């Protein structure tokens, strides 16, 4: 059975420090040590695209026009109209 490089490195380090092979193997292949490799391999999340930043800016502007001070929509405005207007502004 192939083990992860981290487990093997921990095992080799423990054996070089004088631990017997059985206890070094038990500790090196324990759940916390194996978890280290999984944490290190997490996928990097992408940042916001230029288009999404532009749309965000446009939505803020349109929302200012479409909403009252208390946050309700003004007469004649809907969420659909807000999105349509923001998309037009981005184009």
CSV table of N, CA and C in Angstrom, one decimal:
chain,number,residue,atom,x,y,z
A,1,UNK,N,0.8,-1.2,0.0
A,1,UNK,CA,0.0,0.0,0.0
A,1,UNK,C,0.9,1.2,0.0
A,2,UNK,N,0.6,2.2,-0.9
A,2,UNK,CA,1.4,3.4,-1.0
A,2,UNK,C,0.9,4.5,-0.1
A,3,UNK,N,1.8,5.1,0.6
A,3,UNK,CA,1.4,6.1,1.6
A,3,UNK,C,1.8,7.5,1.0
A,4,UNK,N,1.2,8.5,1.6
A,4,UNK,CA,1.5,9.9,1.2
A,4,UNK,C,2.9,10.3,1.5
A,5,UNK,N,3.5,11.2,0.8
A,5,UNK,CA,4.9,11.6,1.1
A,5,UNK,C,5.0,12.2,2.5
A,6,UNK,N,4.0,12.9,3.0
A,6,UNK,CA,4.1,13.4,4.4
A,6,UNK,C,4.2,12.3,5.4
A,7,UNK,N,3.4,11.3,5.3
A,7,UNK,CA,3.4,10.1,6.2
A,7,UNK,C,4.8,9.5,6.2
A,8,UNK,N,5.3,9.3,5.0
A,8,UNK,CA,6.7,8.7,4.9
A,8,UNK,C,7.7,9.6,5.5
A,9,UNK,N,7.6,10.9,5.3
A,9,UNK,CA,8.6,11.8,5.9
A,9,UNK,C,8.6,11.8,7.4
A,10,UNK,N,7.4,11.8,8.0
A,10,UNK,CA,7.2,11.8,9.4
A,10,UNK,C,7.8,10.5,10.0
A,11,UNK,N,7.5,9.4,9.3
A,11,UNK,CA,8.0,8.1,9.8
A,11,UNK,C,9.5,8.0,9.7
A,12,UNK,N,10.1,8.5,8.7
A,12,UNK,CA,11.5,8.5,8.5
A,12,UNK,C,12.2,9.4,9.6
A,13,UNK,N,11.6,10.5,9.9
A,13,UNK,CA,12.1,11.5,10.9
A,13,UNK,C,12.0,10.8,12.3
A,14,UNK,N,10.9,10.2,12.6
A,14,UNK,CA,10.7,9.5,13.9
A,14,UNK,C,11.7,8.4,14.1
A,15,UNK,N,12.0,7.6,13.0
A,15,UNK,CA,12.9,6.5,13.1
A,15,UNK,C,14.3,7.0,13.3
A,16,UNK,N,14.6,8.2,12.6
A,16,UNK,CA,16.0,8.7,12.8
A,16,UNK,C,16.2,9.3,14.2
A,17,UNK,N,15.1,9.6,14.9
A,17,UNK,CA,15.2,10.1,16.3
A,17,UNK,C,15.2,9.0,17.3
A,18,UNK,N,15.1,7.7,16.8
A,18,UNK,CA,15.2,6.6,17.8
A,18,UNK,C,13.9,5.9,18.1
A,19,UNK,N,12.8,6.2,17.5
A,19,UNK,CA,11.6,5.5,17.7
A,19,UNK,C,11.6,4.1,17.0
A,20,UNK,N,10.9,3.1,17.5
A,20,UNK,CA,10.9,1.8,16.8
A,20,UNK,C,9.9,1.9,15.6
A,21,UNK,N,10.1,1.1,14.7
A,21,UNK,CA,9.4,1.1,13.4
A,21,UNK,C,7.8,1.0,13.6
A,22,UNK,N,7.4,0.2,14.5
A,22,UNK,CA,6.0,0.0,14.7
A,22,UNK,C,5.3,1.3,15.2
A,23,UNK,N,5.9,1.9,16.3
A,23,UNK,CA,5.2,3.1,16.8
A,23,UNK,C,5.4,4.3,15.8
A,24,UNK,N,6.5,4.4,15.1
A,24,UNK,CA,6.7,5.4,14.1
A,24,UNK,C,5.7,5.3,13.0
A,25,UNK,N,5.4,4.1,12.6
A,25,UNK,CA,4.4,3.8,11.5
A,25,UNK,C,3.0,4.2,12.0
A,26,UNK,N,2.7,3.8,13.3
A,26,UNK,CA,1.4,4.1,13.8
A,26,UNK,C,1.1,5.6,13.9
A,27,UNK,N,2.1,6.4,14.3
A,27,UNK,CA,1.9,7.8,14.4
A,27,UNK,C,1.9,8.5,13.1
A,28,UNK,N,2.8,8.0,12.2
A,28,UNK,CA,2.9,8.7,10.9
A,28,UNK,C,1.7,8.5,10.0
A,29,UNK,N,1.0,7.4,10.2
A,29,UNK,CA,-0.2,7.1,9.4
A,29,UNK,C,-1.5,7.4,10.1
A,30,UNK,N,-1.4,8.2,11.2
A,30,UNK,CA,-2.6,8.5,11.9
A,30,UNK,C,-3.4,9.6,11.1
A,31,UNK,N,-4.6,9.7,11.5
A,31,UNK,CA,-5.5,10.6,10.8
A,31,UNK,C,-5.0,12.1,10.8
A,32,UNK,N,-4.5,12.7,11.9
A,32,UNK,CA,-4.1,14.1,11.8
A,32,UNK,C,-2.9,14.3,10.8
A,33,UNK,N,-2.0,13.3,10.7
A,33,UNK,CA,-0.9,13.4,9.7
A,33,UNK,C,-1.4,13.3,8.3
A,34,UNK,N,-2.3,12.4,8.1
A,34,UNK,CA,-2.9,12.2,6.7
A,34,UNK,C,-3.7,13.4,6.3
A,35,UNK,N,-4.3,14.0,7.3
A,35,UNK,CA,-5.1,15.2,7.0
A,35,UNK,C,-4.3,16.4,6.5
A,36,UNK,N,-3.1,16.5,6.8
A,36,UNK,CA,-2.2,17.5,6.4
A,36,UNK,C,-2.1,17.6,4.9
A,37,UNK,N,-2.0,16.5,4.2
A,37,UNK,CA,-1.9,16.5,2.8
A,37,UNK,C,-3.2,16.9,2.1
A,38,UNK,N,-4.3,16.5,2.7
A,38,UNK,CA,-5.6,16.9,2.1
A,38,UNK,C,-5.8,18.4,2.2
A,39,UNK,N,-5.4,19.0,3.3
A,39,UNK,CA,-5.5,20.5,3.5
A,39,UNK,C,-4.7,21.2,2.6
A,40,UNK,N,-3.5,20.7,2.3
A,40,UNK,CA,-2.5,21.4,1.4
A,40,UNK,C,-3.0,21.4,0.0
A,41,UNK,N,-3.8,20.5,-0.4
A,41,UNK,CA,-4.2,20.3,-1.8
A,41,UNK,C,-5.5,21.0,-2.2
A,42,UNK,N,-6.0,21.9,-1.3
A,42,UNK,CA,-7.3,22.5,-1.6
A,42,UNK,C,-7.2,23.4,-2.8
A,43,UNK,N,-8.3,23.4,-3.6
A,43,UNK,CA,-8.3,24.2,-4.8
A,43,UNK,C,-8.4,25.7,-4.5
A,44,UNK,N,-7.7,26.5,-5.3
A,44,UNK,CA,-7.7,27.9,-5.1
A,44,UNK,C,-8.9,28.5,-5.8
A,45,UNK,N,-9.7,29.3,-5.0
A,45,UNK,CA,-10.9,29.9,-5.6
A,45,UNK,C,-10.5,31.1,-6.5
A,46,UNK,N,-11.3,31.3,-7.5
A,46,UNK,CA,-11.1,32.3,-8.5
A,46,UNK,C,-11.7,33.6,-7.9
A,47,UNK,N,-11.0,34.7,-8.3
A,47,UNK,CA,-11.6,36.0,-7.9
A,47,UNK,C,-12.7,36.5,-8.8
A,48,UNK,N,-13.2,37.7,-8.5
A,48,UNK,CA,-14.3,38.2,-9.3
A,48,UNK,C,-13.7,38.6,-10.7
A,49,UNK,N,-14.5,38.4,-11.7
A,49,UNK,CA,-14.1,38.7,-13.1
A,49,UNK,C,-14.4,40.2,-13.3
A,50,UNK,N,-13.9,40.7,-14.4
A,50,UNK,CA,-14.1,42.1,-14.8
A,50,UNK,C,-15.6,42.4,-15.0
A,51,UNK,N,-16.2,41.5,-15.7
A,51,UNK,CA,-17.7,41.6,-16.0
A,51,UNK,C,-18.5,41.6,-14.7
A,52,UNK,N,-18.2,40.8,-13.8
A,52,UNK,CA,-19.0,40.8,-12.5
A,52,UNK,C,-18.8,42.0,-11.7
A,53,UNK,N,-17.5,42.6,-11.8
A,53,UNK,CA,-17.3,43.8,-11.1
A,53,UNK,C,-18.1,45.0,-11.7
A,54,UNK,N,-18.1,45.0,-13.0
A,54,UNK,CA,-18.9,46.1,-13.7
A,54,UNK,C,-20.4,45.9,-13.4
A,55,UNK,N,-20.9,44.7,-13.4
A,55,UNK,CA,-22.3,44.5,-13.1
A,55,UNK,C,-22.6,44.9,-11.7
A,56,UNK,N,-21.7,44.6,-10.8
A,56,UNK,CA,-21.9,45.0,-9.4
A,56,UNK,C,-22.0,46.5,-9.2
A,57,UNK,N,-21.1,47.2,-9.9
A,57,UNK,CA,-21.2,48.7,-9.9
A,57,UNK,C,-22.5,49.2,-10.4
A,58,UNK,N,-22.9,48.7,-11.6
A,58,UNK,CA,-24.1,49.1,-12.2
A,58,UNK,C,-25.3,48.8,-11.3
A,59,UNK,N,-25.4,47.7,-10.7
A,59,UNK,CA,-26.5,47.4,-9.8
A,59,UNK,C,-26.6,48.3,-8.6
A,60,UNK,N,-25.4,48.8,-8.1
A,60,UNK,CA,-25.5,49.7,-7.0
A,60,UNK,C,-26.1,51.1,-7.5
A,61,UNK,N,-25.7,51.5,-8.7
A,61,UNK,CA,-26.2,52.7,-9.2
A,61,UNK,C,-27.7,52.6,-9.4
A,62,UNK,N,-28.2,51.6,-10.1
A,62,UNK,CA,-29.6,51.4,-10.4
A,62,UNK,C,-30.4,51.3,-9.1
A,63,UNK,N,-29.9,50.5,-8.1
A,63,UNK,CA,-30.6,50.4,-6.9
A,63,UNK,C,-30.8,51.7,-6.2
A,64,UNK,N,-29.8,52.7,-6.3
A,64,UNK,CA,-30.0,54.0,-5.7
A,64,UNK,C,-31.2,54.7,-6.3
A,65,UNK,N,-31.4,54.6,-7.7
A,65,UNK,CA,-32.5,55.2,-8.4
A,65,UNK,C,-33.8,54.5,-8.1
A,66,UNK,N,-33.8,53.2,-7.9
A,66,UNK,CA,-35.0,52.4,-7.8
A,66,UNK,C,-35.6,52.3,-6.4
A,67,UNK,N,-34.8,52.7,-5.4
A,67,UNK,CA,-35.3,52.4,-4.1
A,67,UNK,C,-35.6,53.7,-3.3
A,68,UNK,N,-36.5,53.6,-2.3
A,68,UNK,CA,-36.8,54.7,-1.4
A,68,UNK,C,-35.8,54.7,-0.3
A,69,UNK,N,-35.9,55.7,0.6
A,69,UNK,CA,-35.0,55.7,1.7
A,69,UNK,C,-35.1,54.5,2.7
A,70,UNK,N,-36.4,54.0,2.8
A,70,UNK,CA,-36.6,52.9,3.7
A,70,UNK,C,-36.3,51.5,3.0
A,71,UNK,N,-35.8,51.5,1.8
A,71,UNK,CA,-35.4,50.3,1.1
A,71,UNK,C,-36.4,49.7,0.2
A,72,UNK,N,-37.7,50.2,0.3
A,72,UNK,CA,-38.7,49.6,-0.6
A,72,UNK,C,-38.5,50.1,-2.0
A,73,UNK,N,-39.1,49.4,-3.0
A,73,UNK,CA,-38.9,49.8,-4.4
A,73,UNK,C,-39.9,50.9,-4.7
A,74,UNK,N,-39.4,51.9,-5.5
A,74,UNK,CA,-40.3,53.0,-5.9
A,74,UNK,C,-41.4,52.4,-6.9
A,75,UNK,N,-42.4,53.2,-7.1
A,75,UNK,CA,-43.5,52.8,-7.9
A,75,UNK,C,-43.0,52.6,-9.4
A,76,UNK,N,-43.4,51.5,-10.0
A,76,UNK,CA,-43.0,51.2,-11.3
A,76,UNK,C,-41.7,50.4,-11.4
A,77,UNK,N,-41.0,50.2,-10.3
A,77,UNK,CA,-39.7,49.4,-10.3
A,77,UNK,C,-40.0,48.0,-9.8
A,78,UNK,N,-39.3,47.0,-10.4
A,78,UNK,CA,-39.3,45.7,-9.8
A,78,UNK,C,-37.8,45.2,-9.9
A,79,UNK,N,-37.6,44.0,-9.3
A,79,UNK,CA,-36.2,43.5,-9.3
A,79,UNK,C,-35.8,43.2,-10.7
A,80,UNK,N,-36.8,42.7,-11.5
A,80,UNK,CA,-36.6,42.4,-12.9
A,80,UNK,C,-36.1,43.7,-13.7
A,81,UNK,N,-36.8,44.8,-13.5
A,81,UNK,CA,-36.4,46.0,-14.2
A,81,UNK,C,-35.0,46.5,-13.7
A,82,UNK,N,-34.7,46.3,-12.4
A,82,UNK,CA,-33.4,46.7,-11.9
A,82,UNK,C,-32.3,45.9,-12.6
A,83,UNK,N,-32.5,44.6,-12.8
A,83,UNK,CA,-31.5,43.8,-13.4
A,83,UNK,C,-31.3,44.1,-14.9
A,84,UNK,N,-32.5,44.3,-15.6
A,84,UNK,CA,-32.5,44.7,-17.0
A,84,UNK,C,-31.7,46.0,-17.2
A,85,UNK,N,-32.0,47.0,-16.4
A,85,UNK,CA,-31.3,48.3,-16.5
A,85,UNK,C,-29.8,48.2,-16.2
A,86,UNK,N,-29.5,47.4,-15.2
A,86,UNK,CA,-28.0,47.2,-14.9
A,86,UNK,C,-27.3,46.5,-16.1
A,87,UNK,N,-27.9,45.5,-16.6
A,87,UNK,CA,-27.3,44.8,-17.8
A,87,UNK,C,-27.1,45.8,-19.0
A,88,UNK,N,-28.1,46.6,-19.2
A,88,UNK,CA,-28.0,47.6,-20.3
A,88,UNK,C,-26.8,48.5,-20.0
A,89,UNK,N,-26.7,49.0,-18.8
A,89,UNK,CA,-25.6,49.9,-18.4
A,89,UNK,C,-24.2,49.3,-18.7
A,90,UNK,N,-24.1,48.0,-18.4
A,90,UNK,CA,-22.8,47.3,-18.5
A,90,UNK,C,-22.5,47.2,-20.0
A,91,UNK,N,-23.4,47.0,-20.9
A,91,UNK,CA,-23.2,46.9,-22.3
A,91,UNK,C,-22.7,48.3,-22.8
